[in-house]
GROMACS .gro file of C-alpha atoms in nm:
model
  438
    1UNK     CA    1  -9.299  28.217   1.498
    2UNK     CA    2  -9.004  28.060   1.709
    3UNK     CA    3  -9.041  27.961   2.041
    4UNK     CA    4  -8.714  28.160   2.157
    5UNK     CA    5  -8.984  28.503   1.989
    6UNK     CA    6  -9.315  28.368   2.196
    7UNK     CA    7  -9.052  28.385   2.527
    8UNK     CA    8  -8.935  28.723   2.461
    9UNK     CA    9  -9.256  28.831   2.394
   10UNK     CA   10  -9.396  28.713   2.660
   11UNK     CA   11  -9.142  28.818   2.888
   12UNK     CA   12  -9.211  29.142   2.750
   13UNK     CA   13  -9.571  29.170   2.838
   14UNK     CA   14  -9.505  29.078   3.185
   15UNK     CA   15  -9.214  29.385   3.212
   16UNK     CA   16  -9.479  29.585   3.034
   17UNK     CA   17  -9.806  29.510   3.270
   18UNK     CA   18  -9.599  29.479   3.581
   19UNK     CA   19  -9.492  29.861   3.525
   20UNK     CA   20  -9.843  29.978   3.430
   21UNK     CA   21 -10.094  29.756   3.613
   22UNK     CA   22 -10.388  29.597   3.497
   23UNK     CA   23 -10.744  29.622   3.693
   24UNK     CA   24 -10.872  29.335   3.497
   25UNK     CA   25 -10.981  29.047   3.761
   26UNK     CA   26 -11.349  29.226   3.885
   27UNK     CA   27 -11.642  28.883   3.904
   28UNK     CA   28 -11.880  28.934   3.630
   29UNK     CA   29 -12.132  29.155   3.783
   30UNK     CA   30 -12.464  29.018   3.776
   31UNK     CA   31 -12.752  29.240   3.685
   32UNK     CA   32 -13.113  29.200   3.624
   33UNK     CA   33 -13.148  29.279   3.239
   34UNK     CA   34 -13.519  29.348   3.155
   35UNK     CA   35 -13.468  29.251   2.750
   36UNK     CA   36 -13.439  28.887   2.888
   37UNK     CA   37 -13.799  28.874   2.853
   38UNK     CA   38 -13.817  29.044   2.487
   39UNK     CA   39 -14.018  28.832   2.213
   40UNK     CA   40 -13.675  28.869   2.027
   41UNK     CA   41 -13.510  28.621   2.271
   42UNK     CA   42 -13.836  28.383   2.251
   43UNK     CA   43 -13.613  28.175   2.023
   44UNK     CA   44 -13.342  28.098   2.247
   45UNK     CA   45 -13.420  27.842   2.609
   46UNK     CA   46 -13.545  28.041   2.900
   47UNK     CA   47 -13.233  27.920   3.132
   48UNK     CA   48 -13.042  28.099   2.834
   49UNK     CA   49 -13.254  28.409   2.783
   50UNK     CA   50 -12.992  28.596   3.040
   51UNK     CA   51 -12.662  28.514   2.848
   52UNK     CA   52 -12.818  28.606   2.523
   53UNK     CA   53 -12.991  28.940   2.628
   54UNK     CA   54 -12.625  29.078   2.840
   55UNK     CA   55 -12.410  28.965   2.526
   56UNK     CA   56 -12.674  29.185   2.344
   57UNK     CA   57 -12.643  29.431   2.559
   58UNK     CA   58 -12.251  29.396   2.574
   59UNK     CA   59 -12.238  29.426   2.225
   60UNK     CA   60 -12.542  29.566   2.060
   61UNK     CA   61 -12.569  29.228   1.885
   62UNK     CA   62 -12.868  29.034   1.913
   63UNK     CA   63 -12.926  28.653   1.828
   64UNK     CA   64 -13.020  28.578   1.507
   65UNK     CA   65 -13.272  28.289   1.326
   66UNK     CA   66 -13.200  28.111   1.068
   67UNK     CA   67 -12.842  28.049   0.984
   68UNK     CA   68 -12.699  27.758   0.792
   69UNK     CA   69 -12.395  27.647   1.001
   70UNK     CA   70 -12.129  27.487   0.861
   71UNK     CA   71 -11.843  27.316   1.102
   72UNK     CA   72 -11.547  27.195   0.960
   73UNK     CA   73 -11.324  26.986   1.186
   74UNK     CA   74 -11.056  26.873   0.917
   75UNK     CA   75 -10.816  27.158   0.836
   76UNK     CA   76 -10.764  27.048   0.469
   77UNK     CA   77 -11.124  27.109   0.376
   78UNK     CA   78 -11.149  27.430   0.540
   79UNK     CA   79 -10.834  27.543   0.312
   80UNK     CA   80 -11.013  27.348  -0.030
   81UNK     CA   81 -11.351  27.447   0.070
   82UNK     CA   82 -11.264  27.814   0.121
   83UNK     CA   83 -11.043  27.841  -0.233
   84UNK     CA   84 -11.300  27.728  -0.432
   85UNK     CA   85 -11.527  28.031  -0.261
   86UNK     CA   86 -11.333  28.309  -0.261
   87UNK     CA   87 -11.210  28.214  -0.698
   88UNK     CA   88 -11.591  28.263  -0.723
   89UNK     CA   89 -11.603  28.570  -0.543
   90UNK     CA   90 -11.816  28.838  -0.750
   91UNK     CA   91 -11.859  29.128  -0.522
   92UNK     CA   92 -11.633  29.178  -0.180
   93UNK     CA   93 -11.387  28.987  -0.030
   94UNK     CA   94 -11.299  29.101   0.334
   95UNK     CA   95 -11.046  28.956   0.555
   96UNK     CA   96 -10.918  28.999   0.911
   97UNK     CA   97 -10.661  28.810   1.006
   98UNK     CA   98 -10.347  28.758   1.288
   99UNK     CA   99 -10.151  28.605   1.093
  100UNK     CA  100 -10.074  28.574   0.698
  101UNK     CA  101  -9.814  28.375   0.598
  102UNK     CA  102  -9.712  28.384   0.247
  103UNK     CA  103  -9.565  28.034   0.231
  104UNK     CA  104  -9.693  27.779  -0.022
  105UNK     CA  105 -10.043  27.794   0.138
  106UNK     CA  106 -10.033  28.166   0.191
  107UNK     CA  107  -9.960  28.245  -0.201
  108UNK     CA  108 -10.170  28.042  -0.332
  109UNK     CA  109 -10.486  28.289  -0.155
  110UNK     CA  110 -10.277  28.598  -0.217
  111UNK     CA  111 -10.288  28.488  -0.585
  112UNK     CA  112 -10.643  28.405  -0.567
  113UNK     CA  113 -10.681  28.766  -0.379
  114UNK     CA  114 -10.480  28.946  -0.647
  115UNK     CA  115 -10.699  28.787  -0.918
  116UNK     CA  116 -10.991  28.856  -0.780
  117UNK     CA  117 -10.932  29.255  -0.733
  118UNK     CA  118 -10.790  29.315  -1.059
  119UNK     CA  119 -11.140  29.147  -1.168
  120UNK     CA  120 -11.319  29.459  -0.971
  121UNK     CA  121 -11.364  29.244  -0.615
  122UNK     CA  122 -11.393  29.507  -0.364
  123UNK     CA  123 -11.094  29.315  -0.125
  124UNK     CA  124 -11.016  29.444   0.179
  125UNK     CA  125 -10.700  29.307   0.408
  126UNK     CA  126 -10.700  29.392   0.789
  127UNK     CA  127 -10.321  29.217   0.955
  128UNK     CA  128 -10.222  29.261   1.291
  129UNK     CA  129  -9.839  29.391   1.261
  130UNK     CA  130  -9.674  29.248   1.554
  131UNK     CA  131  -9.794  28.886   1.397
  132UNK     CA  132  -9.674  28.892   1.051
  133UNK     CA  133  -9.317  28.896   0.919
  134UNK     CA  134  -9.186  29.263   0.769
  135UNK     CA  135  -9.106  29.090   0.417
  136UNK     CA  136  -9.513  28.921   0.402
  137UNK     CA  137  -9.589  29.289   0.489
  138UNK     CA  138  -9.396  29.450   0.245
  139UNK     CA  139  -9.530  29.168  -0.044
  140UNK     CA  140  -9.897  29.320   0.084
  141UNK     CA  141  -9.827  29.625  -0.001
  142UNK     CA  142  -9.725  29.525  -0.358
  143UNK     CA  143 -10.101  29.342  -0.381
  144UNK     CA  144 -10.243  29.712  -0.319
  145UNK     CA  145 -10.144  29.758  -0.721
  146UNK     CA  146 -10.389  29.523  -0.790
  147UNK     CA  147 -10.707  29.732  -0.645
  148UNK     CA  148 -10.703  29.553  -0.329
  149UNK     CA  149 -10.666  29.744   0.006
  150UNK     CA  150 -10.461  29.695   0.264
  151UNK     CA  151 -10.428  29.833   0.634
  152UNK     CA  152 -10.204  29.688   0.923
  153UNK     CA  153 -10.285  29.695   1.298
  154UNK     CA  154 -10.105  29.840   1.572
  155UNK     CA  155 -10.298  30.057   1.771
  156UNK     CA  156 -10.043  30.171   2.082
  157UNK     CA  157 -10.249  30.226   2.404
  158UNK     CA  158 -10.018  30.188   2.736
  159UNK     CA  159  -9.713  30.346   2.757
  160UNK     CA  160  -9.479  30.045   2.671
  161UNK     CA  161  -9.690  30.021   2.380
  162UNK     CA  162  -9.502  30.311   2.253
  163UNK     CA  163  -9.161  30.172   2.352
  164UNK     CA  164  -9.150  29.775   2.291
  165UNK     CA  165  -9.110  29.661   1.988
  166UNK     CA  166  -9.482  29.550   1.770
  167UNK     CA  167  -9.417  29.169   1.838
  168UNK     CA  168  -9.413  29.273   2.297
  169UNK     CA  169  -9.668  29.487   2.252
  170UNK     CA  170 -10.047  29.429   2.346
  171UNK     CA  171 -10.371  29.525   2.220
  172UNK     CA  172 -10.326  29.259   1.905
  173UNK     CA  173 -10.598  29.258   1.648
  174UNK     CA  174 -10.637  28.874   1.740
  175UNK     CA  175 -10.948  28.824   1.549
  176UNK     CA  176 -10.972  28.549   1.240
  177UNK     CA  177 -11.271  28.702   1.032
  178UNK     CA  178 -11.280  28.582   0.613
  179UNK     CA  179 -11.622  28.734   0.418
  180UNK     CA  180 -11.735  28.639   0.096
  181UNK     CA  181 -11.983  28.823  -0.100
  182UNK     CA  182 -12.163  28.910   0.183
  183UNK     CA  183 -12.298  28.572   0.200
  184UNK     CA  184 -12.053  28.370   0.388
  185UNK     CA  185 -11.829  28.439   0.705
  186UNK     CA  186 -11.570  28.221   0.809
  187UNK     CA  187 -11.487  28.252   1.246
  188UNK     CA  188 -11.285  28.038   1.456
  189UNK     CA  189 -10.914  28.021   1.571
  190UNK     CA  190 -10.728  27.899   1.226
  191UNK     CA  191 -10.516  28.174   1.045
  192UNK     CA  192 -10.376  28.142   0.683
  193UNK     CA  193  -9.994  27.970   0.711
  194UNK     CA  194  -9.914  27.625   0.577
  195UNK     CA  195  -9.842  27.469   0.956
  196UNK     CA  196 -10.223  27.602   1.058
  197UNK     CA  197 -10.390  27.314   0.791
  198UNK     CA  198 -10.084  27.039   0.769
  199UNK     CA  199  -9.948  26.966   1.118
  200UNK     CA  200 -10.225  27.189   1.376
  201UNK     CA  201 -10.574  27.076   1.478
  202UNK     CA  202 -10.824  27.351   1.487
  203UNK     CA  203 -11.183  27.368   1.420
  204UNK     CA  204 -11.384  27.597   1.171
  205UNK     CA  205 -11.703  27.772   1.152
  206UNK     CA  206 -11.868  27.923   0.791
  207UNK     CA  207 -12.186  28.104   0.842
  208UNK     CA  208 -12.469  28.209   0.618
  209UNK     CA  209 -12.755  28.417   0.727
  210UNK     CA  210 -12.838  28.707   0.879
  211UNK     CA  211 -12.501  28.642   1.126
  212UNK     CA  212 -12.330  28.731   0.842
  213UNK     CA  213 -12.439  29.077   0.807
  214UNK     CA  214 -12.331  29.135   1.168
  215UNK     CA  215 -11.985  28.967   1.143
  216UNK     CA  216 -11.969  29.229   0.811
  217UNK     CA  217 -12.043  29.497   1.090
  218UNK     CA  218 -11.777  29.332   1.353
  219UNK     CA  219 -11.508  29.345   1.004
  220UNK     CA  220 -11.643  29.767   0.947
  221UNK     CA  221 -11.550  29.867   1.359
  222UNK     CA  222 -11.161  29.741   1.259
  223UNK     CA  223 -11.164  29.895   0.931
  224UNK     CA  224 -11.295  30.205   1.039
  225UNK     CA  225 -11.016  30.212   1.284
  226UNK     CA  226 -10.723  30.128   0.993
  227UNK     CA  227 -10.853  30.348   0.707
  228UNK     CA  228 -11.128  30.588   0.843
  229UNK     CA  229 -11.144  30.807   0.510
  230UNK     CA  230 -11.252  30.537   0.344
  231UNK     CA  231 -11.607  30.427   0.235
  232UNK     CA  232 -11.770  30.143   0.469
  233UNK     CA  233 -11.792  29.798   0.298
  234UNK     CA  234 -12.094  29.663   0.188
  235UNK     CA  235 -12.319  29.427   0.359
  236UNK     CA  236 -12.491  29.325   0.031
  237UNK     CA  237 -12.543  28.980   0.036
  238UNK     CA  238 -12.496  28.807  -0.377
  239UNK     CA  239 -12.760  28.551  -0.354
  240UNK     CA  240 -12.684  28.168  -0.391
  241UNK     CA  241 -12.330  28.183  -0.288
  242UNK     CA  242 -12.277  27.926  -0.071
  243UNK     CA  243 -12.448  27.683  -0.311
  244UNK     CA  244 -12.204  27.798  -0.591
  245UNK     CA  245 -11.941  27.543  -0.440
  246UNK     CA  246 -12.048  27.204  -0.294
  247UNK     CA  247 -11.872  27.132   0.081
  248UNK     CA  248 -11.659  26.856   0.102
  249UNK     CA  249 -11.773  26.553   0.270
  250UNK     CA  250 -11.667  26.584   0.628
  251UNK     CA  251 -11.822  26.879   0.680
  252UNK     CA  252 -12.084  26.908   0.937
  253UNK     CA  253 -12.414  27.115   0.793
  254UNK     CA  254 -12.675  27.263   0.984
  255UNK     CA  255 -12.986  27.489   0.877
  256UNK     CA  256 -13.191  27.730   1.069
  257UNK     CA  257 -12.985  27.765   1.345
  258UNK     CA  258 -12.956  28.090   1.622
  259UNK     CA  259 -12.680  28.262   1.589
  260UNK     CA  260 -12.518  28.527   1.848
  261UNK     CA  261 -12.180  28.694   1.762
  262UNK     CA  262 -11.964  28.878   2.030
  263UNK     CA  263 -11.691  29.090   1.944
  264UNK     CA  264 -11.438  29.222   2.189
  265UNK     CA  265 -11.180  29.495   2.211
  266UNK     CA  266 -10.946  29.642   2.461
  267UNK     CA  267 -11.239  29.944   2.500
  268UNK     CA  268 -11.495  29.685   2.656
  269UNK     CA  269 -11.542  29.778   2.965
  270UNK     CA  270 -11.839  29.520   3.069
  271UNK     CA  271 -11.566  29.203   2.878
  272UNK     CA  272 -11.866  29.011   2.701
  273UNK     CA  273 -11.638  28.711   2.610
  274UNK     CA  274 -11.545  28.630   2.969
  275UNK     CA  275 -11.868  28.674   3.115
  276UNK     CA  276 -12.035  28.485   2.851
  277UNK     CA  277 -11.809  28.193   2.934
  278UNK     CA  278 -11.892  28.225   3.268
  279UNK     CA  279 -12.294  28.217   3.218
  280UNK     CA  280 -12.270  27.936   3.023
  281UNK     CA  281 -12.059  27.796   3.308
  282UNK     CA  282 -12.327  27.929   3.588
  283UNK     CA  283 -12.612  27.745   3.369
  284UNK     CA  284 -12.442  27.409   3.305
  285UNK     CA  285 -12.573  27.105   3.482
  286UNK     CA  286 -12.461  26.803   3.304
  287UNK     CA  287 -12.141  26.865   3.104
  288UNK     CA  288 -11.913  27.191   3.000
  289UNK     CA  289 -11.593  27.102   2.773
  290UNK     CA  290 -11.367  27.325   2.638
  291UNK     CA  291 -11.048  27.329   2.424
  292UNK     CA  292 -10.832  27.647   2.484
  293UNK     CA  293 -10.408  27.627   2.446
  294UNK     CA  294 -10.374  27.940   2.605
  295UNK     CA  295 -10.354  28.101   2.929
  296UNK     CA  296 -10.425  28.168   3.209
  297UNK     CA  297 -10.793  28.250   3.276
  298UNK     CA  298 -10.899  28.495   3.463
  299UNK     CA  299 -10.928  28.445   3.841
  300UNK     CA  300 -11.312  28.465   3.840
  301UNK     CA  301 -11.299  28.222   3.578
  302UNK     CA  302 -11.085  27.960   3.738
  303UNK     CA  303 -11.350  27.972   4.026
  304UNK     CA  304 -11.627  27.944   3.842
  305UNK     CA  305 -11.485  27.620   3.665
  306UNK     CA  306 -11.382  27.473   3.980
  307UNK     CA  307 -11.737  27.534   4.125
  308UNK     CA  308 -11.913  27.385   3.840
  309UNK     CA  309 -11.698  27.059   3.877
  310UNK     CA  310 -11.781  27.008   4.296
  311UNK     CA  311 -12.139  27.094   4.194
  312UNK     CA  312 -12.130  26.761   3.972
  313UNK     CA  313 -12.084  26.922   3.622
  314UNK     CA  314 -11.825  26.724   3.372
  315UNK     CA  315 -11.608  26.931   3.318
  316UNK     CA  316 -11.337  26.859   3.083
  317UNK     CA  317 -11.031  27.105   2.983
  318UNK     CA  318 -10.855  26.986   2.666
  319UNK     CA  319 -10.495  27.143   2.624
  320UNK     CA  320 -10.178  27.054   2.422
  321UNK     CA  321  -9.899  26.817   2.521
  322UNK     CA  322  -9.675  26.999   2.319
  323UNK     CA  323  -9.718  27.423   2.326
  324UNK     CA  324  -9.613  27.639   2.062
  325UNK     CA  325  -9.526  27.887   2.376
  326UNK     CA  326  -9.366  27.637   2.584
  327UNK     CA  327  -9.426  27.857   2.860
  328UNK     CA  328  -9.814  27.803   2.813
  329UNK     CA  329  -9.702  27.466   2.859
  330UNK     CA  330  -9.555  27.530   3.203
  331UNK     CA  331  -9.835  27.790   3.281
  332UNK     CA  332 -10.107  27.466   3.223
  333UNK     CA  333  -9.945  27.242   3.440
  334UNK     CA  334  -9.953  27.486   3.735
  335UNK     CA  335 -10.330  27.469   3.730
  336UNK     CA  336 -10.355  27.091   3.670
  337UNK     CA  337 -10.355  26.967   4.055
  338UNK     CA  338 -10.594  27.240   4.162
  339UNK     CA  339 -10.862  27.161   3.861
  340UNK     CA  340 -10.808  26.787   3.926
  341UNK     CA  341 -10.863  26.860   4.328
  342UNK     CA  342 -11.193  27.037   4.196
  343UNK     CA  343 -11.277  26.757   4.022
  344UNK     CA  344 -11.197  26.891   3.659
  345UNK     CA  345 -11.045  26.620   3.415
  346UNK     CA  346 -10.756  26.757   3.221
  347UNK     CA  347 -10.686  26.598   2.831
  348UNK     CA  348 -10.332  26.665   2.698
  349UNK     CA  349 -10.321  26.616   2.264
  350UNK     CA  350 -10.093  26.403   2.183
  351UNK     CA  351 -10.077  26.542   1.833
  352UNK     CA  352  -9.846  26.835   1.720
  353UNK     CA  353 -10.041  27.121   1.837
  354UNK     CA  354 -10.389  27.157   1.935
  355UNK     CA  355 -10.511  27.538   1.833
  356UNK     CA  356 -10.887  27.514   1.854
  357UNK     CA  357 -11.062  27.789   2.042
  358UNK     CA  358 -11.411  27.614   2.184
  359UNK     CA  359 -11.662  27.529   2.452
  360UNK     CA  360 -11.972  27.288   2.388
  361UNK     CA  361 -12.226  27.279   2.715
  362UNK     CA  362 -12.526  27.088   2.766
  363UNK     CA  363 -12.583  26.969   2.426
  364UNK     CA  364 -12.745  27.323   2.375
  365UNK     CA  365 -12.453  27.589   2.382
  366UNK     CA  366 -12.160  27.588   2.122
  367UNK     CA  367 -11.888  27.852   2.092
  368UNK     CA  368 -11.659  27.892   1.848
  369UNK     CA  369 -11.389  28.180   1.737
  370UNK     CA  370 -11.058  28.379   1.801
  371UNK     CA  371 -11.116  28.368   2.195
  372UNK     CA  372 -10.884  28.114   2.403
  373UNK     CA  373 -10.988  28.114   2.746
  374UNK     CA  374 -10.725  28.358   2.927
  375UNK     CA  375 -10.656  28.717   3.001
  376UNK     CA  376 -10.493  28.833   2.712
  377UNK     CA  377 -10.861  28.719   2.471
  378UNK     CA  378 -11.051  28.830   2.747
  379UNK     CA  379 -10.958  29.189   2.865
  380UNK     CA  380 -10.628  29.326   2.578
  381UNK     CA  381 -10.665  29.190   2.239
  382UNK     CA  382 -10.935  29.204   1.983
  383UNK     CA  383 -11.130  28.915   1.966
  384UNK     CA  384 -11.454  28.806   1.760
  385UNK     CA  385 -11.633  28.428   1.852
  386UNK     CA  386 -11.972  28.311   1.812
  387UNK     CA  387 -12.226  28.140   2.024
  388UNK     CA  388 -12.457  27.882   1.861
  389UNK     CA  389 -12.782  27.792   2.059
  390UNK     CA  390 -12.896  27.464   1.936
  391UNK     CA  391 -12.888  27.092   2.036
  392UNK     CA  392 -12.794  26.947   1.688
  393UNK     CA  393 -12.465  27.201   1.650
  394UNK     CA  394 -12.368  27.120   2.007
  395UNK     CA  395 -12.416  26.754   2.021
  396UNK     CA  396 -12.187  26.742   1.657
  397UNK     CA  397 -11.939  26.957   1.879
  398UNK     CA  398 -11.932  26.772   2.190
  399UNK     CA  399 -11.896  26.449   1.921
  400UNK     CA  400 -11.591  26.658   1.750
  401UNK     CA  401 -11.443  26.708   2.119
  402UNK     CA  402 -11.480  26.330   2.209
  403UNK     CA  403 -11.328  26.199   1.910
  404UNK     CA  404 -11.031  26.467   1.980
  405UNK     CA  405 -11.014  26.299   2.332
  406UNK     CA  406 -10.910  25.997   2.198
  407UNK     CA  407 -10.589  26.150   2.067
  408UNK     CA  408 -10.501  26.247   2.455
  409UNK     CA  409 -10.365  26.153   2.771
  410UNK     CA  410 -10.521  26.230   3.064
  411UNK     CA  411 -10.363  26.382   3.347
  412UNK     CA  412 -10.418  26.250   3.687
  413UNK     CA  413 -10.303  26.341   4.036
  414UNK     CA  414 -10.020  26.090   4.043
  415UNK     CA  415  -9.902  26.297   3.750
  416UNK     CA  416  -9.861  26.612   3.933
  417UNK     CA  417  -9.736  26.402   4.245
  418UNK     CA  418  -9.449  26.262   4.077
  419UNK     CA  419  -9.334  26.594   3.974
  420UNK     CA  420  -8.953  26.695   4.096
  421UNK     CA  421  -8.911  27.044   4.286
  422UNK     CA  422  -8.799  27.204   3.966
  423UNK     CA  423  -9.051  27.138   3.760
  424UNK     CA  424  -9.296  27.281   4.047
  425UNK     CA  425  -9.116  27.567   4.050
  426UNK     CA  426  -9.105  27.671   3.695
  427UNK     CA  427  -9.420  27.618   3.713
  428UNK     CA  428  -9.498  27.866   3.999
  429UNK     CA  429  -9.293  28.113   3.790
  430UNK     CA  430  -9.418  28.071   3.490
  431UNK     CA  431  -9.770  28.120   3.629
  432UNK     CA  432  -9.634  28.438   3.780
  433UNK     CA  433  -9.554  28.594   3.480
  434UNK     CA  434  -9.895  28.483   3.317
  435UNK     CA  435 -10.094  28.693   3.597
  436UNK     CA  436  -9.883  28.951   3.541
  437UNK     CA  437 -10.103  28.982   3.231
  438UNK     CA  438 -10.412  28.978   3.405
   0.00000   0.00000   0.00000
């Protein structure tokens, strides 16, 4: 999408919130939840116990044992890896995405898609509307020939919903959810267009387990939404898929790992993705990085990363130099002198465009998904990321982050100093219009 679209878009959230107000800055609200001390959360660390039992009861999801967790930090493996799986696909394939592109990339899994249903695949396609382009639509609704389904997203819910175009409007279905054969489950923050795995850096998670059967369930709420007279996909698993295609090297393997998905949507009242940040922020002691392009957090939020930093915690903020939305961009650098004041170092990628949605915290908490850290994941779209609890997946993560370091500049104070008056002040407006959405 051009940048000249993300500006009118985003000028057209701010019209939109500004007219009908948002109530979406309460603290998280801390309450004593008695399932903290459930056998069922024996698995996870005591300190955690608490985030793990009020994401479970956020979401009805519960950890689970046992996983195999695959990470996949180069985006050309993720597109390889993922072909090979879903040409072998015997039983279901079920996607929702953001955004589907049918460039070169794009066609070659629409083919693979089309194949797949003629060959009785039960394939199922959920696409946000407001993120795809009218003619990949229409081409979508040629696949349903081939037995596939197909449903778009646009679920209007304030006012200017009803008024703004789909591209201005809120509410997105934001999440990035692939399922094969009930076996495997693709999260993190990658969609399917050529520029996502050529030119952008993002990082990939593939599940297998019993996660896999709740992601299926995360992929049902959405479809139920989009086609509710049809019958609910199936969360039988085919055995032995993911050893049908071998991984390619760099990816990063893990077995009999906990597992804890969250899912969002605009309904949540008690917002399980922000306050699970912000536990895992409360908790950390020696280190809490995260990569996140978009913004702005929350208020709470920004607090509760500022407060981690003056209580010692490294805490590290890794953004891109160069923003699809330049006014991200702009919105960023507002927030740069009071996080380095806190004592929060600030990376800027050097590289075309950083997209990767994570945080990695005491070598024991990893999460990765459709989330970025700011008000729009948080409180208005529909999101879906995963918390890992395990020192092996979050020391690999916090290895993936420092090796992405080295691509960056950091920002220091005599940075911001140098900065003319009209810089500040774009900034300062730009900011504006970003709490407008919060």
């Amino acid at each position: 999408m051009q940048p000249q679209v993300h500006a009118v878009r985003c000028l057209f959230l701010a019209a939109a919130l500004l007219l009908t107000g948002c109530g979406y800055r309460a603290p998280l609200q801390k309450t004593v939840i008695p399932e903290a001390e459930d056998p069922a959360f024996g698995i996870i660390r005591p300190a955690y116990r608490e985030l793990a039992a009020t994401v479970a009861a956020r979401t009805g999801l519960p950890p689970t044992a046992g996983n195999q967790v695959h990470l996949i930090p180069v985006s050309t493996d993720r597109l390889e890896w993922m072909q090979e799986q879903l040409k072998q696909a015997q039983k279901s394939i079920y996607i929702d995405l953001y955004r589907f592109r049918l460039d070169s990339c794009g066609m070659l899994i629409y083919d693979i898609l089309a194949e797949r249903a003629r060959a009785g695949v039960d394939v199922r396609i959920i696409l946000d509307k407001g993120a795809n382009r009218s003619r990949d639509l229409k081409a979508f609704r040629e696949l349903e020939k081939t037995g596939a389904q197909v449903r778009i997203f646009h679920f209007p819910v304030f006012v200017a919903d009803y008024i703004l175009p789909p591209m201005a409007t809120m509410h997105r279905d934001h999440r990035k959810i692939i399922l094969i054969d009930g076996e495997l489950a693709y999260l993190g923050g990658r969609n399917l267009a050529l520029y996502y795995f050529n030119q952008w850096k993002d990082l990939d998670v593939c599940y297998s387990g019993e996660a896999v059967a709740q992601i299926t369930d995360v992929f049902q709420e959405n479809w139920a939404r989009v086609a509710p007279d049809t019958p609910a996909v199936s969360r039988e698993a085919v055995p032995g898929a993911p050893e049908r295609i071998p991984a390619p090297e760099a990816v990063r393997h893990f077995s009999g790992k906990t597992v804890q998905i969250i899912p969002e949507s605009p309904s949540d009242t008690l917002l399980p993705l922000r306050d699970a940040f912000e536990l895992v922020l409360d908790q950390a002691k020696d280190y809490f990085y995260f990569q996140s392009p978009y913004l702005p957090p929350p208020e709470s939020t920004l607090q509760k990363l500022k407060a981690a930093a003056r209580r010692g915690v490294d805490v590290r903020w890794m953004v891109p130099a160069k923003n699809d939305v330049f006014v991200q961009k702009w919105m960023g650098e507002y927030l740069y002198k009071g996080f380095l004041k806190s004592g929060i170092r600030v990376f800027e990628w050097e590289g075309s465009m950083i997209h990767t949605k994570l945080y990695v915290s005491d070598d024991y908490i990893t999460c990765i998904g459709s989330a970025n850290a700011d008000n729009l994941s948080f409180f208005i779209n529909y999101e879906v990321s995963s918390i890992i609890y395990d020192e092996q997946v979050a020391c690999c993560a916090r290895q993936i982050f420092l090796e992405d370091q080295g691509h960056c500049r950091e920002i220091k104070m005599a940075d911001t100093d140098a900065w003319d008056a009209l810089r500040l002040l774009r900034n300062w407006l730009s900011m504006a219009i970003g709490h407008a959405v919060g």
